[in-house]
């Protein structure tokens, strides 16, 4: 059964759309990925599943009887690139009555939310460290690339086009954004009520998109383009590309469907960092990739010429 959740948008709402990347959105959706049998996260799940045991408070809250993770755990970002520390501070500042009400609705009764929050926040940090920290630079780079693409779309053909191909289950009617849910439930029309809509590319969303009302904010979570490559084994290059560039250099260029550092390339292709650096430099000098600073990392991504070349095949 397909149920439609309808988000009514006024013209001014489209002008106030904003993009961000949220660590807690990745935390929440990654716990769903761990509990699922989704094929796209299978390699990641096999690698981290044994590491996240013993987090008793964490799993009591993130795997509640109702299956609905409380909204206070996913605060709508107030900046484009909040840190985990920023979002944990927002969680710690949640009014106790809201924490208690959302936990109760999730089937996790809590008589003392003020006592629950410190160990919960400590275990969120631990989960992030063992499950997401090594992947985090690539998660953020993927989101940055997605946001850059959407920003360019806003310039032409215009702001409304930002959401046109965001997700297969999202579509426009004359004055609203419609999201199809495969659930047996009824959703009344939903409004922003003066809040901006924050759009969050979230790698662990998998094949899903969610419209979320979280306290004072409104958000839309969706999987960014090229997210499948983030979790997949390194794809083999096409034969024409390998013949043109050589097997290893072609493999490097093929791998850069998502932004990656020298270390990422070396790890995924099983080559020495010096070898990865040599090939990345050659590809950059040829105009097939560019490098951009991402904090302390230097990430590489394909140029338009590199994109066209990898379509050989």
CSV table of C-alpha atoms in Angstrom, one decimal:
chain,number,residue,atom,x,y,z
A,1,UNK,CA,0.0,0.0,0.0
A,2,UNK,CA,1.4,3.4,-1.0
A,3,UNK,CA,0.6,6.3,1.4
A,4,UNK,CA,1.5,9.8,0.4
A,5,UNK,CA,3.0,12.3,2.8
A,6,UNK,CA,2.3,15.8,1.4
A,7,UNK,CA,4.5,18.7,2.3
A,8,UNK,CA,2.8,21.9,1.3
A,9,UNK,CA,5.3,24.6,0.2
A,10,UNK,CA,4.7,28.3,-0.5
A,11,UNK,CA,6.9,30.1,-3.0
A,12,UNK,CA,8.9,31.7,-0.1
A,13,UNK,CA,9.6,28.3,1.3
A,14,UNK,CA,11.5,27.3,-1.9
A,15,UNK,CA,13.7,30.4,-1.5
A,16,UNK,CA,14.6,29.3,2.1
A,17,UNK,CA,15.7,25.8,1.3
A,18,UNK,CA,19.1,25.0,2.8
A,19,UNK,CA,21.5,22.1,2.6
A,20,UNK,CA,23.6,20.6,5.4
A,21,UNK,CA,25.3,17.4,6.5
A,22,UNK,CA,24.5,15.9,9.9
A,23,UNK,CA,26.6,13.5,11.9
A,24,UNK,CA,23.6,12.4,13.9
A,25,UNK,CA,21.5,11.8,10.8
A,26,UNK,CA,24.3,9.3,9.7
A,27,UNK,CA,24.3,7.8,13.2
A,28,UNK,CA,20.6,7.3,13.3
A,29,UNK,CA,20.4,5.8,9.8
A,30,UNK,CA,23.5,3.7,10.2
A,31,UNK,CA,21.8,1.9,13.2
A,32,UNK,CA,18.9,1.2,10.9
A,33,UNK,CA,21.4,-0.2,8.4
A,34,UNK,CA,22.9,-2.4,11.0
A,35,UNK,CA,19.5,-3.9,11.9
A,36,UNK,CA,18.5,-4.5,8.3
A,37,UNK,CA,19.6,-6.9,5.6
A,38,UNK,CA,20.1,-4.1,3.0
A,39,UNK,CA,22.6,-5.3,0.4
A,40,UNK,CA,24.2,-1.9,-0.1
A,41,UNK,CA,25.5,-1.8,3.4
A,42,UNK,CA,26.5,-5.5,3.7
A,43,UNK,CA,30.3,-5.0,3.5
A,44,UNK,CA,30.2,-2.2,6.1
A,45,UNK,CA,27.8,-4.1,8.3
A,46,UNK,CA,30.1,-7.2,8.3
A,47,UNK,CA,33.0,-5.0,9.2
A,48,UNK,CA,31.5,-3.2,12.2
A,49,UNK,CA,28.8,-5.4,13.6
A,50,UNK,CA,31.1,-7.1,16.1
A,51,UNK,CA,32.4,-3.7,17.3
A,52,UNK,CA,29.2,-2.1,18.5
A,53,UNK,CA,28.1,-4.5,21.3
A,54,UNK,CA,28.0,-3.6,24.9
A,55,UNK,CA,26.4,-0.2,24.3
A,56,UNK,CA,23.4,-1.0,26.4
A,57,UNK,CA,21.9,2.5,26.8
A,58,UNK,CA,22.6,3.3,23.2
A,59,UNK,CA,20.8,0.3,21.8
A,60,UNK,CA,17.9,0.6,24.2
A,61,UNK,CA,17.2,4.1,22.7
A,62,UNK,CA,18.2,3.5,19.1
A,63,UNK,CA,16.5,0.1,18.7
A,64,UNK,CA,13.2,0.8,20.6
A,65,UNK,CA,10.2,-1.5,20.6
A,66,UNK,CA,8.3,0.7,18.2
A,67,UNK,CA,11.2,0.9,15.8
A,68,UNK,CA,10.9,4.7,15.7
A,69,UNK,CA,14.1,6.4,16.9
A,70,UNK,CA,13.2,9.5,19.0
A,71,UNK,CA,13.4,12.7,17.1
A,72,UNK,CA,15.5,14.6,19.7
A,73,UNK,CA,18.4,12.4,18.6
A,74,UNK,CA,18.5,14.0,15.2
A,75,UNK,CA,18.5,17.8,15.7
A,76,UNK,CA,18.1,19.8,12.6
A,77,UNK,CA,21.6,21.4,11.9
A,78,UNK,CA,22.0,25.1,12.5
A,79,UNK,CA,25.1,25.3,10.3
A,80,UNK,CA,26.0,23.6,7.0
A,81,UNK,CA,28.7,21.3,8.5
A,82,UNK,CA,28.0,20.7,12.2
A,83,UNK,CA,30.4,18.5,14.1
A,84,UNK,CA,29.4,15.5,16.2
A,85,UNK,CA,30.3,17.7,19.2
A,86,UNK,CA,27.9,20.4,18.1
A,87,UNK,CA,25.0,18.0,17.7
A,88,UNK,CA,25.7,16.2,21.0
A,89,UNK,CA,25.6,19.5,22.7
A,90,UNK,CA,22.1,20.1,21.1
A,91,UNK,CA,21.0,16.7,22.3
A,92,UNK,CA,22.3,17.4,25.8
A,93,UNK,CA,20.3,20.7,25.9
A,94,UNK,CA,17.0,19.0,25.0
A,95,UNK,CA,14.3,19.8,27.6
A,96,UNK,CA,13.8,16.8,29.8
A,97,UNK,CA,10.1,16.7,29.3
A,98,UNK,CA,10.6,16.3,25.5
A,99,UNK,CA,13.1,13.5,26.1
A,100,UNK,CA,10.7,11.7,28.3
A,101,UNK,CA,7.7,12.2,26.0
A,102,UNK,CA,9.6,10.9,22.9
A,103,UNK,CA,11.1,8.0,24.7
A,104,UNK,CA,7.7,7.0,26.1
A,105,UNK,CA,6.3,7.2,22.5
A,106,UNK,CA,9.1,4.9,21.3
A,107,UNK,CA,8.3,2.4,24.0
A,108,UNK,CA,11.3,3.2,26.2
A,109,UNK,CA,9.8,4.7,29.4
A,110,UNK,CA,12.2,6.9,31.3
A,111,UNK,CA,11.5,8.4,34.7
A,112,UNK,CA,14.8,10.4,34.9
A,113,UNK,CA,15.8,11.7,31.4
A,114,UNK,CA,18.5,14.0,33.0
A,115,UNK,CA,20.2,10.9,34.3
A,116,UNK,CA,19.9,9.1,31.0
A,117,UNK,CA,21.4,11.7,28.7
A,118,UNK,CA,25.1,11.6,30.0
A,119,UNK,CA,25.6,7.9,29.5
A,120,UNK,CA,23.6,8.0,26.2
A,121,UNK,CA,25.8,10.8,24.8
A,122,UNK,CA,28.9,8.9,25.9
A,123,UNK,CA,27.8,5.8,24.1
A,124,UNK,CA,26.9,7.8,21.0
A,125,UNK,CA,30.5,9.0,20.9
A,126,UNK,CA,31.7,5.4,21.3
A,127,UNK,CA,29.5,4.1,18.5
A,128,UNK,CA,30.6,6.9,16.2
A,129,UNK,CA,34.3,6.0,16.9
A,130,UNK,CA,34.0,2.3,16.2
A,131,UNK,CA,31.3,2.4,13.4
A,132,UNK,CA,31.7,5.6,11.5
A,133,UNK,CA,35.0,7.5,12.3
A,134,UNK,CA,37.1,5.8,9.6
A,135,UNK,CA,34.4,6.4,7.0
A,136,UNK,CA,33.5,9.9,8.1
A,137,UNK,CA,35.9,11.9,5.9
A,138,UNK,CA,34.4,10.1,2.8
A,139,UNK,CA,30.8,10.6,4.1
A,140,UNK,CA,31.4,14.3,4.5
A,141,UNK,CA,33.2,14.6,1.1
A,142,UNK,CA,30.3,12.8,-0.6
A,143,UNK,CA,27.8,15.2,1.1
A,144,UNK,CA,29.9,18.2,0.1
A,145,UNK,CA,30.0,17.0,-3.5
A,146,UNK,CA,26.2,16.5,-3.5
A,147,UNK,CA,25.6,19.9,-2.0
A,148,UNK,CA,27.9,21.6,-4.6
A,149,UNK,CA,25.9,19.8,-7.4
A,150,UNK,CA,22.5,20.9,-5.9
A,151,UNK,CA,23.8,24.5,-5.5
A,152,UNK,CA,24.8,24.6,-9.2
A,153,UNK,CA,21.3,23.3,-10.0
A,154,UNK,CA,19.8,26.2,-8.1
A,155,UNK,CA,21.5,28.7,-10.4
A,156,UNK,CA,19.9,27.2,-13.4
A,157,UNK,CA,17.2,26.3,-14.1
A,158,UNK,CA,16.2,27.6,-10.6
A,159,UNK,CA,15.4,26.8,-7.0
A,160,UNK,CA,12.4,24.5,-7.8
A,161,UNK,CA,14.6,22.2,-9.8
A,162,UNK,CA,16.6,21.5,-6.6
A,163,UNK,CA,14.2,18.8,-5.6
A,164,UNK,CA,13.2,17.5,-9.1
A,165,UNK,CA,15.4,14.4,-9.1
A,166,UNK,CA,16.2,14.2,-5.4
A,167,UNK,CA,14.6,10.8,-4.9
A,168,UNK,CA,12.4,8.4,-6.9
A,169,UNK,CA,9.6,8.7,-4.3
A,170,UNK,CA,9.6,12.5,-4.3
A,171,UNK,CA,7.5,14.3,-6.8
A,172,UNK,CA,5.7,17.7,-7.2
A,173,UNK,CA,2.1,18.4,-7.5
A,174,UNK,CA,1.1,22.0,-8.2
A,175,UNK,CA,1.9,23.4,-4.8
A,176,UNK,CA,3.4,20.6,-2.7
A,177,UNK,CA,6.2,18.1,-2.4
A,178,UNK,CA,4.9,14.6,-2.2
A,179,UNK,CA,6.7,11.7,-0.7
A,180,UNK,CA,5.4,8.1,-1.2
A,181,UNK,CA,5.7,5.9,1.8
A,182,UNK,CA,5.2,2.1,1.6
A,183,UNK,CA,3.4,2.0,4.9
A,184,UNK,CA,-0.1,1.3,6.1
A,185,UNK,CA,-0.6,4.7,7.7
A,186,UNK,CA,-2.4,7.9,7.0
A,187,UNK,CA,-0.5,11.2,7.0
A,188,UNK,CA,-2.3,14.6,7.2
A,189,UNK,CA,-0.9,17.5,5.1
A,190,UNK,CA,2.3,18.8,6.6
A,191,UNK,CA,3.6,22.4,6.7
A,192,UNK,CA,6.8,24.1,7.4
A,193,UNK,CA,5.0,26.5,9.7
A,194,UNK,CA,7.6,29.3,9.0
A,195,UNK,CA,10.6,27.0,9.5
A,196,UNK,CA,13.2,26.6,6.7
A,197,UNK,CA,13.4,23.1,5.2
A,198,UNK,CA,16.9,21.7,5.7
A,199,UNK,CA,17.8,19.1,3.1
A,200,UNK,CA,20.3,16.5,4.4
A,201,UNK,CA,22.1,14.2,2.0
A,202,UNK,CA,22.6,11.1,4.3
A,203,UNK,CA,24.6,8.2,3.0
A,204,UNK,CA,23.1,5.6,5.3
A,205,UNK,CA,19.6,6.5,4.1
A,206,UNK,CA,20.0,3.6,1.6
A,207,UNK,CA,17.0,3.6,-0.7
A,208,UNK,CA,14.8,5.7,1.5
A,209,UNK,CA,13.9,9.4,2.0
A,210,UNK,CA,12.2,10.8,5.1
A,211,UNK,CA,10.5,14.1,5.9
A,212,UNK,CA,11.3,14.8,9.6
A,213,UNK,CA,9.8,17.2,12.1
A,214,UNK,CA,12.4,17.5,14.9
A,215,UNK,CA,11.4,19.9,17.6
A,216,UNK,CA,11.8,23.4,16.2
A,217,UNK,CA,13.2,22.2,12.8
A,218,UNK,CA,12.1,20.6,9.6
A,219,UNK,CA,14.4,18.3,7.5
A,220,UNK,CA,14.4,16.0,4.5
A,221,UNK,CA,16.8,13.1,4.6
A,222,UNK,CA,17.7,11.4,1.3
A,223,UNK,CA,20.6,9.4,-0.2
A,224,UNK,CA,23.1,11.5,-2.3
A,225,UNK,CA,24.1,10.6,-5.8
A,226,UNK,CA,26.9,8.0,-6.2
A,227,UNK,CA,26.4,6.8,-2.6
A,228,UNK,CA,26.4,3.1,-3.8
A,229,UNK,CA,30.1,3.5,-4.8
A,230,UNK,CA,30.9,4.5,-1.2
A,231,UNK,CA,30.0,1.1,0.2
A,232,UNK,CA,30.8,-1.1,-2.8
A,233,UNK,CA,34.1,-2.9,-3.6
A,234,UNK,CA,36.3,-0.9,-6.0
A,235,UNK,CA,34.7,-1.2,-9.4
A,236,UNK,CA,36.9,-2.5,-12.3
A,237,UNK,CA,37.6,0.0,-15.1
A,238,UNK,CA,36.3,-0.6,-18.5
A,239,UNK,CA,38.6,-2.2,-21.0
A,240,UNK,CA,38.8,0.8,-23.3
A,241,UNK,CA,39.7,3.0,-20.3
A,242,UNK,CA,42.3,0.5,-19.1
A,243,UNK,CA,43.8,0.3,-22.6
A,244,UNK,CA,44.0,4.1,-22.8
A,245,UNK,CA,45.4,4.9,-19.3
A,246,UNK,CA,46.8,1.6,-18.1
A,247,UNK,CA,45.0,-0.8,-15.7
A,248,UNK,CA,46.0,0.9,-12.3
A,249,UNK,CA,45.5,4.5,-13.4
A,250,UNK,CA,42.1,3.6,-15.0
A,251,UNK,CA,41.1,1.9,-11.7
A,252,UNK,CA,42.0,5.0,-9.8
A,253,UNK,CA,39.9,7.2,-12.1
A,254,UNK,CA,37.0,4.8,-11.9
A,255,UNK,CA,37.2,4.7,-8.2
A,256,UNK,CA,36.8,8.5,-7.9
A,257,UNK,CA,33.1,8.4,-8.6
A,258,UNK,CA,33.0,9.7,-5.0
A,259,UNK,CA,35.7,12.1,-3.6
A,260,UNK,CA,38.6,10.1,-2.1
A,261,UNK,CA,41.9,10.8,-0.5
A,262,UNK,CA,45.2,9.2,-1.3
A,263,UNK,CA,44.8,6.9,1.6
A,264,UNK,CA,41.3,5.9,0.5
A,265,UNK,CA,42.5,5.1,-3.0
A,266,UNK,CA,45.5,3.1,-1.6
A,267,UNK,CA,43.2,1.1,0.8
A,268,UNK,CA,40.5,0.3,-1.7
A,269,UNK,CA,42.8,-0.7,-4.5
A,270,UNK,CA,45.4,-2.5,-2.3
A,271,UNK,CA,48.4,-0.4,-3.5
A,272,UNK,CA,51.0,1.5,-1.6
A,273,UNK,CA,50.2,5.1,-0.7
A,274,UNK,CA,53.2,6.3,-2.8
A,275,UNK,CA,51.7,4.4,-5.8
A,276,UNK,CA,48.3,5.9,-5.3
A,277,UNK,CA,49.8,9.4,-5.0
A,278,UNK,CA,51.8,8.9,-8.2
A,279,UNK,CA,48.7,8.0,-10.2
A,280,UNK,CA,46.6,10.7,-8.7
A,281,UNK,CA,49.2,13.3,-9.6
A,282,UNK,CA,49.3,12.1,-13.2
A,283,UNK,CA,45.6,12.2,-13.5
A,284,UNK,CA,45.5,15.7,-12.0
A,285,UNK,CA,48.2,16.9,-14.4
A,286,UNK,CA,46.1,15.5,-17.3
A,287,UNK,CA,43.0,17.5,-16.2
A,288,UNK,CA,41.0,14.4,-15.4
A,289,UNK,CA,40.7,15.0,-11.6
A,290,UNK,CA,41.0,18.0,-9.2
A,291,UNK,CA,42.0,18.1,-5.6
A,292,UNK,CA,40.2,20.1,-2.9
A,293,UNK,CA,41.1,20.6,0.8
A,294,UNK,CA,38.6,19.0,3.2
A,295,UNK,CA,39.9,19.9,6.7
A,296,UNK,CA,43.2,18.1,7.0
A,297,UNK,CA,42.5,15.9,4.0
A,298,UNK,CA,43.1,16.4,0.4
A,299,UNK,CA,40.3,14.8,-1.6
A,300,UNK,CA,40.3,14.1,-5.3
A,301,UNK,CA,37.3,14.0,-7.6
A,302,UNK,CA,36.8,13.7,-11.3
A,303,UNK,CA,36.5,16.7,-13.6
A,304,UNK,CA,33.9,16.8,-16.4
A,305,UNK,CA,36.5,15.5,-18.7
A,306,UNK,CA,37.3,12.6,-16.3
A,307,UNK,CA,33.5,11.9,-16.1
A,308,UNK,CA,33.2,11.7,-19.8
A,309,UNK,CA,36.3,9.5,-20.1
A,310,UNK,CA,35.0,7.0,-17.6
A,311,UNK,CA,31.9,6.5,-19.6
A,312,UNK,CA,34.0,4.8,-22.3
A,313,UNK,CA,33.0,1.3,-22.5
